[in-house]
XYZ file of C-alpha atoms in Angstrom:
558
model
C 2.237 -25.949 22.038
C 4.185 -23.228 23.595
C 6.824 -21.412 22.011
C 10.058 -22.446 22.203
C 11.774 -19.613 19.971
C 12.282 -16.112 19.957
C 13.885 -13.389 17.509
C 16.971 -12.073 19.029
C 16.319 -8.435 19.710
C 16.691 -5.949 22.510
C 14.175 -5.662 25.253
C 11.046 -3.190 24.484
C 11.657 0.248 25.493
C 8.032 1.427 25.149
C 4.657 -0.212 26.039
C 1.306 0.602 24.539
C -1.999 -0.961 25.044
C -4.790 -1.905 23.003
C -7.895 -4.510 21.992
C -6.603 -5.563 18.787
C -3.434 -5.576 16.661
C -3.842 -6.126 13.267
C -0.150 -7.269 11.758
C -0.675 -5.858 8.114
C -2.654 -3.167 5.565
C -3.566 -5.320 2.446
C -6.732 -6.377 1.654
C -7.616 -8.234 4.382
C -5.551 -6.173 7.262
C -8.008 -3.338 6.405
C -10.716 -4.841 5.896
C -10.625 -7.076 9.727
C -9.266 -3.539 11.505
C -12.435 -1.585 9.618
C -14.817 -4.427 10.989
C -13.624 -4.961 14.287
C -13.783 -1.111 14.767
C -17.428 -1.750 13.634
C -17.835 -3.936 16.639
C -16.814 -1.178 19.174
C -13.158 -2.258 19.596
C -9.700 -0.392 20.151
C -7.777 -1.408 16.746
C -3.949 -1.072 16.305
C -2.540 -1.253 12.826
C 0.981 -2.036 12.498
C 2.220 -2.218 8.994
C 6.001 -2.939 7.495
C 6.058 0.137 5.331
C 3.218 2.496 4.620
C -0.476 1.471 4.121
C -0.775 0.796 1.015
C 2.665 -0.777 0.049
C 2.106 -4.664 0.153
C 1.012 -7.030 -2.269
C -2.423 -5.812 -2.343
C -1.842 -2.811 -4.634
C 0.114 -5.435 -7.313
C -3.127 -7.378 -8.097
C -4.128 -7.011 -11.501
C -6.724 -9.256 -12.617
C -9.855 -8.773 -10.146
C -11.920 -10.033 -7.438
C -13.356 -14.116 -8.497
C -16.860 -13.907 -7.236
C -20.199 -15.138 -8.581
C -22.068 -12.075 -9.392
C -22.768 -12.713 -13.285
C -25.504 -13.653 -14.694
C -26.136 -17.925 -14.922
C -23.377 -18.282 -12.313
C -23.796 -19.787 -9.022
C -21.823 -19.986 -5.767
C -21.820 -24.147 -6.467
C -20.249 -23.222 -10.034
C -17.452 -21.520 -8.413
C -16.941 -23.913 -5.800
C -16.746 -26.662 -8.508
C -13.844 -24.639 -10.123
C -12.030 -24.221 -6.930
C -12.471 -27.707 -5.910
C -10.962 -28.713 -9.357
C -8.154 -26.109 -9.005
C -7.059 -27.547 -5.874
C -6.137 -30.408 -6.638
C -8.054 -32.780 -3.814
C -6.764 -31.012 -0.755
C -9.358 -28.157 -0.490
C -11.540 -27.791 2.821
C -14.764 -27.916 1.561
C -16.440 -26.393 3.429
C -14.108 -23.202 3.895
C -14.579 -23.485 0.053
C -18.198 -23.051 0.511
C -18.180 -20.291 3.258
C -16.145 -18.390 0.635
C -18.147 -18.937 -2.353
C -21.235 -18.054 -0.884
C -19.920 -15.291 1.362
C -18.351 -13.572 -1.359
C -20.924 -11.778 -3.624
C -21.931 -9.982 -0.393
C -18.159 -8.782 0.323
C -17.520 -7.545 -2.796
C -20.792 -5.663 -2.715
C -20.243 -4.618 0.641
C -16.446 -3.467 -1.465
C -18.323 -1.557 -3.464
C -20.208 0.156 -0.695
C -17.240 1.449 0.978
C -16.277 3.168 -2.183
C -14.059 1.108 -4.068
C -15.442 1.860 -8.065
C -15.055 -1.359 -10.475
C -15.106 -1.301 -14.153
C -18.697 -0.824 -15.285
C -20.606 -1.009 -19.111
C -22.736 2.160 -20.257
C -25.524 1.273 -17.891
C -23.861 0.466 -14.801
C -23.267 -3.137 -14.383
C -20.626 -4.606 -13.688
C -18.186 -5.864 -16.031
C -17.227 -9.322 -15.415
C -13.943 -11.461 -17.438
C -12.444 -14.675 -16.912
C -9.037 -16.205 -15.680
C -7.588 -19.700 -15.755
C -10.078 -22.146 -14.146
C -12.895 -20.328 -14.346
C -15.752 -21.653 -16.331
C -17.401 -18.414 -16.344
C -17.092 -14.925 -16.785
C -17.028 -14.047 -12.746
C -13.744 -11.205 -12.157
C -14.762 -8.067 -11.267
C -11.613 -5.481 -12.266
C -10.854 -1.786 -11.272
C -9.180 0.564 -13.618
C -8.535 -2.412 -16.429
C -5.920 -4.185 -14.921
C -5.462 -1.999 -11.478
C -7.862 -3.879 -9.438
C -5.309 -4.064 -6.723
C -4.554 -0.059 -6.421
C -7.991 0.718 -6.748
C -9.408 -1.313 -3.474
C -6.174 -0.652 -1.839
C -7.276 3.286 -2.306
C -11.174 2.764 -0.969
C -9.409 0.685 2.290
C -7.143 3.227 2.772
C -9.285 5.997 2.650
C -11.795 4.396 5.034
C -8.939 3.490 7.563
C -8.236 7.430 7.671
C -11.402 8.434 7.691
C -11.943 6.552 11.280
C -9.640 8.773 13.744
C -10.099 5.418 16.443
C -7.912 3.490 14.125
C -4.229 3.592 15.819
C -1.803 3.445 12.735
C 1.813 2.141 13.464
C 3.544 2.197 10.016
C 7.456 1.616 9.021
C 7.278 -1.250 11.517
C 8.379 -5.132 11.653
C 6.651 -7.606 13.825
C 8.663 -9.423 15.626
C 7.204 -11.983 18.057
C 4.030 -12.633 20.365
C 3.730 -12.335 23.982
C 1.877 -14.617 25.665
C 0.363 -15.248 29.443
C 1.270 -18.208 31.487
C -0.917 -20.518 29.624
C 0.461 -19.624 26.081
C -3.003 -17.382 24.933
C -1.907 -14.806 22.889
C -1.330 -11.264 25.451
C 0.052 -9.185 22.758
C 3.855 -8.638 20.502
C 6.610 -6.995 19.927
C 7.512 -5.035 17.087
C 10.414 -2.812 15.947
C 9.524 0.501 14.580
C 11.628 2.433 12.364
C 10.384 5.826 12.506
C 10.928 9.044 14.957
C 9.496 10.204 18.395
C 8.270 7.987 21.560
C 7.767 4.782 19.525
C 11.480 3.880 17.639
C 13.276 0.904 18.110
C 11.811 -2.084 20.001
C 8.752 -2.152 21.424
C 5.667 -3.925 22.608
C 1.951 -3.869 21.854
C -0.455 -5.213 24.926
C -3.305 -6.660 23.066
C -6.146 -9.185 23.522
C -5.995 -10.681 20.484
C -3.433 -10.262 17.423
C -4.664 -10.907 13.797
C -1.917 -11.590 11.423
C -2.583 -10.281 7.867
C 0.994 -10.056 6.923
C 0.587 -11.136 3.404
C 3.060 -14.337 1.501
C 6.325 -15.022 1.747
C 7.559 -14.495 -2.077
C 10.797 -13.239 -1.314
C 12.318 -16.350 0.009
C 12.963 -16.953 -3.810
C 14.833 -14.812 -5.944
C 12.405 -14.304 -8.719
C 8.772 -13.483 -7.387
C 6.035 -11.087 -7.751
C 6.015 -10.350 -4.553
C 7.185 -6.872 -3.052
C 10.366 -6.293 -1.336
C 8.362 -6.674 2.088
C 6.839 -9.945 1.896
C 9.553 -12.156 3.521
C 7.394 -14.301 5.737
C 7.355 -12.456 8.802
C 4.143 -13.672 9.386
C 4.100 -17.231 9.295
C 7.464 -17.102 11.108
C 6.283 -15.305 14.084
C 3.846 -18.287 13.897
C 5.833 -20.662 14.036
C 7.924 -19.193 16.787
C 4.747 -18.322 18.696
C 4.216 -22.584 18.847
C 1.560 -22.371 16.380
C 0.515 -24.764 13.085
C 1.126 -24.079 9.861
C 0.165 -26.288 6.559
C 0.184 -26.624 2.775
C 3.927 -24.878 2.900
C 4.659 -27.010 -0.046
C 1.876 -25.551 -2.462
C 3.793 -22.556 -3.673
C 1.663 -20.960 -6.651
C 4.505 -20.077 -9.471
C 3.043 -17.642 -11.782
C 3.073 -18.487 -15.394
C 3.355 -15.361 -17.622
C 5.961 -13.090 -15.396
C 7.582 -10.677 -17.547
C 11.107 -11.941 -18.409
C 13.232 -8.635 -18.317
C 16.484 -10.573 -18.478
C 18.831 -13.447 -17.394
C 19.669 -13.923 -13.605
C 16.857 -11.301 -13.074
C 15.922 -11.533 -9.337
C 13.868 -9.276 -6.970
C 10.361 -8.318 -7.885
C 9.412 -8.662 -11.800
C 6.385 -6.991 -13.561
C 3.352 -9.556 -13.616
C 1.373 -10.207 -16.637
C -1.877 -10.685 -15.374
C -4.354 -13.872 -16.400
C -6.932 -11.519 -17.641
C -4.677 -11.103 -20.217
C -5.022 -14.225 -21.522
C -8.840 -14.711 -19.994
C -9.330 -11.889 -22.828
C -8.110 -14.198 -25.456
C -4.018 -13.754 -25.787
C -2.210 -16.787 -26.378
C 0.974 -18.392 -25.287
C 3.569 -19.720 -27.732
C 7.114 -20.212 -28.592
C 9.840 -18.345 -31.156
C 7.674 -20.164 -33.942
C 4.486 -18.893 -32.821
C 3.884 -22.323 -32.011
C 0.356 -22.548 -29.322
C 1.904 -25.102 -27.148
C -0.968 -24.841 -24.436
C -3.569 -26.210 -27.202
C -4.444 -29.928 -26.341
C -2.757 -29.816 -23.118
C -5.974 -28.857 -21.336
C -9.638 -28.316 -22.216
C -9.571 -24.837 -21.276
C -5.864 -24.182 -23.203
C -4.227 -20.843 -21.813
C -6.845 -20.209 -19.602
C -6.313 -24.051 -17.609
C -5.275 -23.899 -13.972
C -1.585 -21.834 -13.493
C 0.147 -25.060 -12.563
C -0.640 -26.841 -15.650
C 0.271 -23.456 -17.250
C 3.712 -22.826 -15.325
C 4.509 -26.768 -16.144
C 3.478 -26.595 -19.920
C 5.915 -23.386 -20.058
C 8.658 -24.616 -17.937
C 8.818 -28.418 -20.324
C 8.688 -25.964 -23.630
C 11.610 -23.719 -22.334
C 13.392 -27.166 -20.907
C 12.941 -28.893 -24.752
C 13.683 -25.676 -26.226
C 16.786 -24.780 -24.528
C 15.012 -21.381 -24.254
C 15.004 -18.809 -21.270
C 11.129 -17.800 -21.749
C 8.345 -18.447 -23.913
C 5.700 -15.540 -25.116
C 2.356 -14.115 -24.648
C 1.136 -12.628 -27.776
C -2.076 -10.110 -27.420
C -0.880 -8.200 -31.018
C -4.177 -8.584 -32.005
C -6.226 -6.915 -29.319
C -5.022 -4.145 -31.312
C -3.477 -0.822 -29.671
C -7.068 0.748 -27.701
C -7.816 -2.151 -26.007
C -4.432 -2.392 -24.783
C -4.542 1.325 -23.168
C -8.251 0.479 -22.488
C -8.199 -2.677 -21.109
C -4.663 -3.504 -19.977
C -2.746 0.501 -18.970
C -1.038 -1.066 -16.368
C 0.423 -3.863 -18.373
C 1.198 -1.418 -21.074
C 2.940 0.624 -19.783
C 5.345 -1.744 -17.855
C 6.036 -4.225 -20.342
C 7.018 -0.382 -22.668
C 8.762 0.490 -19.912
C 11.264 -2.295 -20.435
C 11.423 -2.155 -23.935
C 9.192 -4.167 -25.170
C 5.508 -3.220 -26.657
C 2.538 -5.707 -26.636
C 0.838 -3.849 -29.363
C 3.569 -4.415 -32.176
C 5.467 -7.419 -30.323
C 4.705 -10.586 -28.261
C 5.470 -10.382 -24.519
C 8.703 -12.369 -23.213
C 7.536 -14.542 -20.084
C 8.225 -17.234 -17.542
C 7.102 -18.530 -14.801
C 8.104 -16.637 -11.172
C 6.964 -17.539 -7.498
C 3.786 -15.580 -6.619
C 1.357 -16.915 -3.610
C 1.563 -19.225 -1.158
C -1.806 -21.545 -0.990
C -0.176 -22.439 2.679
C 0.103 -20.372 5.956
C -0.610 -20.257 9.298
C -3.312 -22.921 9.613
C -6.970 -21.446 10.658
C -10.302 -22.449 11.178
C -13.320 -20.980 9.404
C -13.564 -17.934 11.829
C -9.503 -17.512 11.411
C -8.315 -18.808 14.580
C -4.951 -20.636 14.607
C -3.710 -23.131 17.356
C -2.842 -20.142 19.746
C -5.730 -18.667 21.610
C -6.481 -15.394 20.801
C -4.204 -15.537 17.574
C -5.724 -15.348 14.230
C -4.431 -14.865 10.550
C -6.108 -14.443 7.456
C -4.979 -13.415 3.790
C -1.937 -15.053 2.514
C -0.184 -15.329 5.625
C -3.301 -18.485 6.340
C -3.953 -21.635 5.646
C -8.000 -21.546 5.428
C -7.980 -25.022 3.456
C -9.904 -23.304 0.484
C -6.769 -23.128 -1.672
C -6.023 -26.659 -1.332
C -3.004 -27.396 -3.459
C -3.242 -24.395 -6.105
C -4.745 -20.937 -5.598
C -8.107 -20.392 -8.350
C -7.143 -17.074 -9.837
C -8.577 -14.359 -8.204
C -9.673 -16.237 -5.056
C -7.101 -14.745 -2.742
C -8.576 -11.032 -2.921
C -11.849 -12.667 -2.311
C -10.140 -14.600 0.852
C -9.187 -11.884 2.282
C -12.858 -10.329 2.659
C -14.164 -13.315 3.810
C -12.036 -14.134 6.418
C -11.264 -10.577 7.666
C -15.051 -10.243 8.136
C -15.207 -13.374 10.193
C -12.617 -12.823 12.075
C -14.322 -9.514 13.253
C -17.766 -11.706 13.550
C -15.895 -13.927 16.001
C -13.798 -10.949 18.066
C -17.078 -9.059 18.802
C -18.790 -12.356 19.638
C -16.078 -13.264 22.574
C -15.528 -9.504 23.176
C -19.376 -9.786 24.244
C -19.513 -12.489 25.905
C -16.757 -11.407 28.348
C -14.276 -13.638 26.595
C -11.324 -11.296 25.356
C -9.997 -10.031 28.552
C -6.232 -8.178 28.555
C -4.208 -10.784 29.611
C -0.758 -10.765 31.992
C 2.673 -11.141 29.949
C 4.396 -14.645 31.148
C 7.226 -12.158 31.003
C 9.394 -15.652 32.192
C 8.085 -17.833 29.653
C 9.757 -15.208 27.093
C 13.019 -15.294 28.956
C 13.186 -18.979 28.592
C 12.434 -19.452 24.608
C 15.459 -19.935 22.550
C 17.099 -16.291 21.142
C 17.137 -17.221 17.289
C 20.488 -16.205 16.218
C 20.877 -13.674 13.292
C 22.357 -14.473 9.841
C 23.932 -11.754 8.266
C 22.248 -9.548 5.620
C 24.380 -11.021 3.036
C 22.341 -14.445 3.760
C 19.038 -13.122 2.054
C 20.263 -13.721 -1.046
C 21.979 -17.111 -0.347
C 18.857 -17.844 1.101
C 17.034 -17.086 -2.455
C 19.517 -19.048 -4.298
C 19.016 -22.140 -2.663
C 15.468 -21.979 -2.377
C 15.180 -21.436 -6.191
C 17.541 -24.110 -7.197
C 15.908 -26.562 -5.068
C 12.464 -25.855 -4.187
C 11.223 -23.764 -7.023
C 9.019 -24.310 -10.212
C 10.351 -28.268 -10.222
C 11.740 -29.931 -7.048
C 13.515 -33.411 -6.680
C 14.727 -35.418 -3.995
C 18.521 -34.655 -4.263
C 17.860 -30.793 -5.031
C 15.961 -30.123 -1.945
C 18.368 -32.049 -0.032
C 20.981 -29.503 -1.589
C 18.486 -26.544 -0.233
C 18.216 -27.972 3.020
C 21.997 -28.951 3.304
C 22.621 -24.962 2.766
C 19.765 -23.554 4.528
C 21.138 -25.893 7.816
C 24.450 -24.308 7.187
C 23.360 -20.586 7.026
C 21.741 -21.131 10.781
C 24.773 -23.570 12.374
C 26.583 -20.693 11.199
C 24.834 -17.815 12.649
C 24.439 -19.973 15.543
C 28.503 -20.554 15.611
C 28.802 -16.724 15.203
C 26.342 -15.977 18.284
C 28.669 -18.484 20.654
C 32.154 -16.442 19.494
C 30.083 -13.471 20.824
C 30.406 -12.126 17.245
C 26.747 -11.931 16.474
C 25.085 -10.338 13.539
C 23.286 -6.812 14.653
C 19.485 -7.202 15.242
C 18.194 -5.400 12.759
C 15.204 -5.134 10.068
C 17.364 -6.752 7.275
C 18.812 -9.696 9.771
C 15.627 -10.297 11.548
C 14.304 -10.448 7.563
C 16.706 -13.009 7.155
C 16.238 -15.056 9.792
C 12.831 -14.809 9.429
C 13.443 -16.350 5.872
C 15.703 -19.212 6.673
C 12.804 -20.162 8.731
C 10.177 -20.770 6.371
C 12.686 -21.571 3.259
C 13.793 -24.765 6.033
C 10.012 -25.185 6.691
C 9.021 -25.098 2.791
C 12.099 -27.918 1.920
C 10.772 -29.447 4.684
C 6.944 -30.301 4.107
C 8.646 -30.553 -0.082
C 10.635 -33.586 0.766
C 8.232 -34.761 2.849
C 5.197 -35.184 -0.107
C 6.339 -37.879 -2.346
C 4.030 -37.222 -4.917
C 3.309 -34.073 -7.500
C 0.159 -32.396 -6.955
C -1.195 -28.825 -8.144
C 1.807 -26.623 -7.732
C 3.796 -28.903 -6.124
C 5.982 -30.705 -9.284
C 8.251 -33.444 -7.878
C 10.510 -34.666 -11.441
C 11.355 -38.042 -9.228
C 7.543 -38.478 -8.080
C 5.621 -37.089 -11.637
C 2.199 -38.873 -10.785
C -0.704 -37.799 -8.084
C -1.219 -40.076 -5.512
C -4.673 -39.616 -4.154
C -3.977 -42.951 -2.227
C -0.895 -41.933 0.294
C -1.370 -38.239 -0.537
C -4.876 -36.688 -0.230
C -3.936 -34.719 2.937
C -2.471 -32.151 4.647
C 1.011 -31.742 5.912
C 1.003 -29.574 9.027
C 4.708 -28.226 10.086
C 5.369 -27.167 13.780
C 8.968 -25.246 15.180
C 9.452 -27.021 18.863
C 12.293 -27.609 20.963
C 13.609 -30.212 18.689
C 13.364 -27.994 14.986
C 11.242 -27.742 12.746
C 8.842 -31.186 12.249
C 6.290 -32.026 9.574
C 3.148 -34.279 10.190
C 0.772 -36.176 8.045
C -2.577 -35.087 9.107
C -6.222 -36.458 7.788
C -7.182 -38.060 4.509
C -9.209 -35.773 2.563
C -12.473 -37.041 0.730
């Protein structure tokens, strides 16, 4: 499908040229621009703020991988097949299982250092789902920082790796036949490259990481607002599973009306044995699952949501008093110190928590080498759709995902590259005339934007409150759009291209919401309460054409 839409932004003023640009410097940006360097290509790095600045350096709990002993790759797949809900690929399950052990060890060779016992193995703890001990961790609860740091420090240490940093992706360029020729980007920094410009590539890989700020409360850092999947969408690609956002359960409650990025309490915390309960002390998790605190994080995020709803309460705890105070700085510094730096200490007290949005099991839809429906446009990380989420995110799988898939993505660039199959391709410089200039809401809109989506497509969703969302969200862009005819537009800009980049997957989310009648992993429809394996056991893939935005049932799963 060819795109139809464009940002509105001012012409590129500079040109540069290269074999690969990598949109993003998490996990799996790194780790696809270290391996396709490997492979002999020119890499270009463009990143929305430094290197080391997106939701990477967050994660806490660790790396899921079967490295321990007993475990198996099938053991893990079993978990992530249950996790998901019925609408995990399979088989991208199965490349990741059994792929992984060798990517973490291959982690580990690059330099990133992982908690270890007195002789040198590995330490290994658990998180909900898992049936076995299999997360490695860095630094206690810092697993995040710590491969963030060994990436990092390899990227640097490679002088051929072009680093464009403080900059915001805006769309793709593509030849005459819609295969991916290269983008455009804005760059906020000094010299020859400020202000809009464009990157001639032959190929683009997308690592731009979720889309957490399109609600108000998230873990997510300031920068992930979907720019990503957006540009997708623009570019005429597919997209799926938008409706599987992963709410996590114990996010630190610093307040009412709190909004922005909130302190995560990790699921190792209770994979070490805290436990949730209520002002009594009450453990409400116990008989709700097999596996209590530690069951899947929607059953979790429900369980805590239906307490605080027959409660009347604003959060529910996490109490770890009796780890005692050294395991706390041992075990959990991180933790520690954040939940002391807002007043409250886990040693003495229990934590206040509730559930806040934190990964998005959908994305840019890919197949098991990470190409999307554009030629020569691939994603991986949280800004894909691999299928091995499936309806909720396993703990610790998306680190994992973003090893797996970066390296195959690589595998499959210096395979074509090769093969004479990745030429530089010509600009359909008309094509991009033609596409539809998105107008701009105003900055102000971000937050609207976060209000609505968090009323109506948040932690428990409903017919008539994501109608509400998608009443509003249709008003933010006729309005922009009425703005942009009086010739009174809002200035392109980082914050309104944000925004607009926003109200474009908050109206695709609502969308692909309304659309699943049913409730299923992380998706919790109040008017719909039951699974419905029978009408439901499938994708929904969303596309952005001529028309808007449109959903489609795809395949049954089996």
């Amino acid at each position: 499908m060819p795109a139809t839409h464009r940002l509105t932004a001012p012409a590129p003023g500079w040109t540069a040229t290269t074999d690969v640009v990598v949109v993003g410097s998490g996990v799996a940006g790194l780790t696809a621009a270290l391996n396709i360097r490997t492979a002999g290509l020119r890499v270009t790095v463009v990143t929305k703020a430094v290197l080391d600045e997106g939701s990477t350096r967050w994660a806490q709990g660790g790396v899921a991988a079967a490295l321990g002993e007993g475990d198996t790759p099938e053991q893990h797949l079993a978990d992530t097949l249950v996790a998901g809900a019925g609408v995990c690929d399979e088989q991208a399950v199965r490349v990741l299982v059994t792929e992984g052990p060798e990517a973490v060890r291959r982690l580990i060779a690059l330099g990133a250092a992982f908690d270890t016992d007195a002789e040198g193995e590995i330490l290994l703890t658990r998180e909900g789902g898992h049936h076995r001990n299999r997360i490695v961790h860095a630094g206690g609860d810092a697993t995040g920082a710590e491969i963030s740091r060994a990436l990092v420090a390899a990227v640097h240490a490679d002088p051929e790796i072009e680093l464009i940093e403080h900059a915001l992706v805006l769309d793709l360029l593509t030849d005459a036949a819609g295969r991916t020729a290269g983008l455009t980007l804005h760059v906020m920094g000094e010299g020859q490259r400020d202000g809009v410009g464009a990157i001639r590539a032959r190929a683009v890989v997308l690592a731009t990481g979720g889309m957490g700020q399109v609600f108000s409360a998230t873990t997510n850092p300031a920068v992930s607002t979907g720019d990503g999947v957006a540009l997708a969408l623009r570019a005429g690609a597919e997209v799926a599973d938008l409706e599987f956002v992963q709410f996590h359960p114990t996010v630190f409650w610093v307040g009412p009306g709190a909004e922005g990025q909130l302190p995560l309490v990790s699921e190792a915390v209770r994979g070490e044995g805290a436990h949730l309960v209520d002002a009594a002390g009450t453990r409400f998790m116990v008989g709700q699952h097999e596996l209590n605190e530690l069951a899947p994080r929607d059953i979790v995020a429900k369980a805590i949501t239906r307490q605080m709803a027959a409660q009347g309460a604003e959060h529910m705890y996490l109490d770890g008093r009796h780890f005692g105070a050294r395991m706390w700085a041992e075990r959990f510094p991180t933790i520690l110190a954040s939940c002391r730096a807002h007043g409250i200490d886990p040693v003495t007290e229990p934590i206040p928590v509730a559930p806040a949005a934190h990964h998005a099991s959908g994305g840019v839809r890919t197949d098991l080498h990470g190409r999307t429906s554009v030629p020569g446009l691939y994603a991986c990380g949280e800004v894909a759709c691999t299928g091995v989420h499936g309806a909720n995110r396993l703990a610790s799988n998306s680190l994992l995902e973003g090893l797996v898939f970066a390296e195959r993505i690589a595998h499959d660039l210096a395979e074509r590259s090769a093969a004479g199959e990745l030429p530089l391709r010509e600009v359909d410089v008309a094509a991009a005339r033609a596409a539809t200039p998105v107008p701009l809401p105003a900055p102000e809109a971000r937050a609207r934007i976060q209000h609505l989506m968090s009323r109506g497509a948040g932690v428990l969703r409903s017919a008539g409150s994501m109608a509400e969302a998608a009443e509003g969200l249709a008003a933010l862009a006729a309005g922009a759009a009425e703005r942009a005819a009086e010739q009174k537009p809002a200035d392109p800009r980082v914050e309104t291209w944000e925004a607009a980049n926003l109200l474009l997957v908050g109206t695709a989310l609502v969308a692909a919401a309304a659309r699943r009648t049913e409730t299923r992993g992380c998706h919790w429809r109040e008017d719909f309460p039951d699974r419905d394996d029978a009408n439901w056991q499938r994708h929904l893939t969303t596309v952005l054409d001529a028309a808007g935005v449109r959903v489609r049932e795809e395949h049954q799963n089996q």
